Tab-separated table of C-alpha atoms in Angstrom:
chain	number	residue	atom	x	y	z
L	554	UNK	CA	26.023	-59.158	42.084
L	555	UNK	CA	25.932	-62.797	41.685
L	556	UNK	CA	26.537	-62.452	37.798
L	557	UNK	CA	29.258	-60.087	38.566
L	558	UNK	CA	30.912	-62.568	40.872
L	559	UNK	CA	30.534	-60.249	43.898
L	560	UNK	CA	29.159	-60.441	47.275
L	561	UNK	CA	27.688	-57.555	49.417
L	562	UNK	CA	30.987	-56.980	51.171
L	563	UNK	CA	32.682	-56.341	47.932
L	564	UNK	CA	30.307	-53.249	47.483
L	565	UNK	CA	32.018	-49.995	48.478
L	566	UNK	CA	28.936	-47.797	47.937
L	567	UNK	CA	25.198	-48.361	47.596
L	568	UNK	CA	23.400	-45.727	45.600
L	569	UNK	CA	19.699	-46.312	45.817
L	570	UNK	CA	16.797	-44.432	44.180
L	571	UNK	CA	15.705	-41.656	46.704
L	572	UNK	CA	12.203	-42.526	46.855
L	573	UNK	CA	11.585	-42.383	50.660
L	574	UNK	CA	13.827	-43.049	53.580
L	575	UNK	CA	11.872	-45.961	54.728
L	576	UNK	CA	12.523	-47.841	51.543
L	577	UNK	CA	16.165	-46.961	51.704
L	578	UNK	CA	16.413	-48.009	55.385
L	579	UNK	CA	14.716	-51.281	54.607
L	580	UNK	CA	17.097	-52.006	51.722
L	581	UNK	CA	20.058	-51.117	53.918
L	582	UNK	CA	18.871	-53.360	56.530
L	583	UNK	CA	18.217	-56.336	54.303
L	584	UNK	CA	21.451	-56.089	52.633
L	585	UNK	CA	23.344	-55.505	55.792
L	586	UNK	CA	25.167	-52.551	54.583
L	587	UNK	CA	26.793	-49.721	56.712
L	588	UNK	CA	24.886	-46.473	56.436
L	589	UNK	CA	28.230	-44.680	55.782
L	590	UNK	CA	28.458	-46.643	52.530
L	591	UNK	CA	25.116	-45.494	51.229
L	592	UNK	CA	24.779	-42.391	49.088
L	593	UNK	CA	21.601	-40.463	50.340
L	594	UNK	CA	20.457	-37.015	49.414
L	595	UNK	CA	16.735	-37.458	50.044
L	596	UNK	CA	16.795	-35.011	53.028
L	597	UNK	CA	18.026	-32.163	50.640
L	598	UNK	CA	16.197	-32.669	47.610
L	599	UNK	CA	13.329	-35.135	48.015
L	600	UNK	CA	12.234	-37.600	45.508
L	601	UNK	CA	13.695	-36.570	42.155
L	602	UNK	CA	12.319	-39.455	40.172
L	603	UNK	CA	14.832	-40.688	37.471
L	604	UNK	CA	17.357	-38.085	38.501
L	605	UNK	CA	17.804	-39.364	41.969
L	606	UNK	CA	20.601	-41.982	41.406
L	607	UNK	CA	22.643	-39.748	39.014
L	608	UNK	CA	22.583	-36.814	41.531
L	609	UNK	CA	23.512	-39.110	44.402
L	610	UNK	CA	26.471	-40.525	42.405
L	611	UNK	CA	27.539	-37.007	41.400
L	612	UNK	CA	27.564	-35.902	44.979
L	613	UNK	CA	29.729	-38.871	45.945
L	614	UNK	CA	32.107	-38.071	43.139
L	615	UNK	CA	32.271	-34.385	44.131
L	616	UNK	CA	32.889	-35.013	47.808
L	617	UNK	CA	35.686	-37.522	46.730
L	618	UNK	CA	34.082	-40.442	48.422
L	619	UNK	CA	34.575	-42.826	45.493
L	620	UNK	CA	38.011	-43.803	44.340
L	621	UNK	CA	39.094	-45.807	41.245
L	622	UNK	CA	38.360	-49.477	41.575
L	623	UNK	CA	35.298	-49.057	44.012
L	624	UNK	CA	32.369	-51.357	43.286
L	625	UNK	CA	29.072	-49.456	43.267
L	626	UNK	CA	25.699	-50.986	43.626
L	627	UNK	CA	22.774	-49.005	42.014
L	628	UNK	CA	19.256	-49.987	43.031
L	629	UNK	CA	15.800	-48.662	42.223
L	630	UNK	CA	12.527	-49.983	43.781
L	631	UNK	CA	8.934	-49.245	43.890
L	632	UNK	CA	6.333	-50.767	41.554
L	633	UNK	CA	9.142	-52.737	40.121
L	634	UNK	CA	12.801	-52.891	40.860
L	635	UNK	CA	16.261	-52.883	39.058
L	636	UNK	CA	19.807	-53.032	40.005
L	637	UNK	CA	23.250	-52.572	38.431
L	638	UNK	CA	26.717	-53.011	39.717
L	639	UNK	CA	29.911	-51.453	38.391
L	640	UNK	CA	33.578	-50.795	39.124
L	641	UNK	CA	34.425	-47.101	39.203
L	642	UNK	CA	37.236	-45.875	36.930
L	643	UNK	CA	38.776	-42.360	36.574
L	644	UNK	CA	40.482	-40.789	33.538
C-alpha cells in the first residue's frame, strides 16, 4: 500500500486467501479492517488454494459490492506471503 500511496483507510475491500478463518480474522484484526469490507467465502467452499482469491473477487463483483474506483487489497499468507493493491475499473 505504501508504494501505491495508500493507507488502510483507503481500502474499500480486503480479499484474502481463504486458507482458514483464524488467519483471516488475524489479518483483519492486525489491519484494523471492518469485517463488512472483507470478501470471505471459506464457509461455503473451504480452502480452494490458488482459486480462493479470484472466486472471492468474482462473488464481490456478482453481488455488486465493488464499484468503479474502489481500492482492493489482495493478500495471501501461509508459508510465505504476498499482497497486491489495485483500483477497480469497469468497462
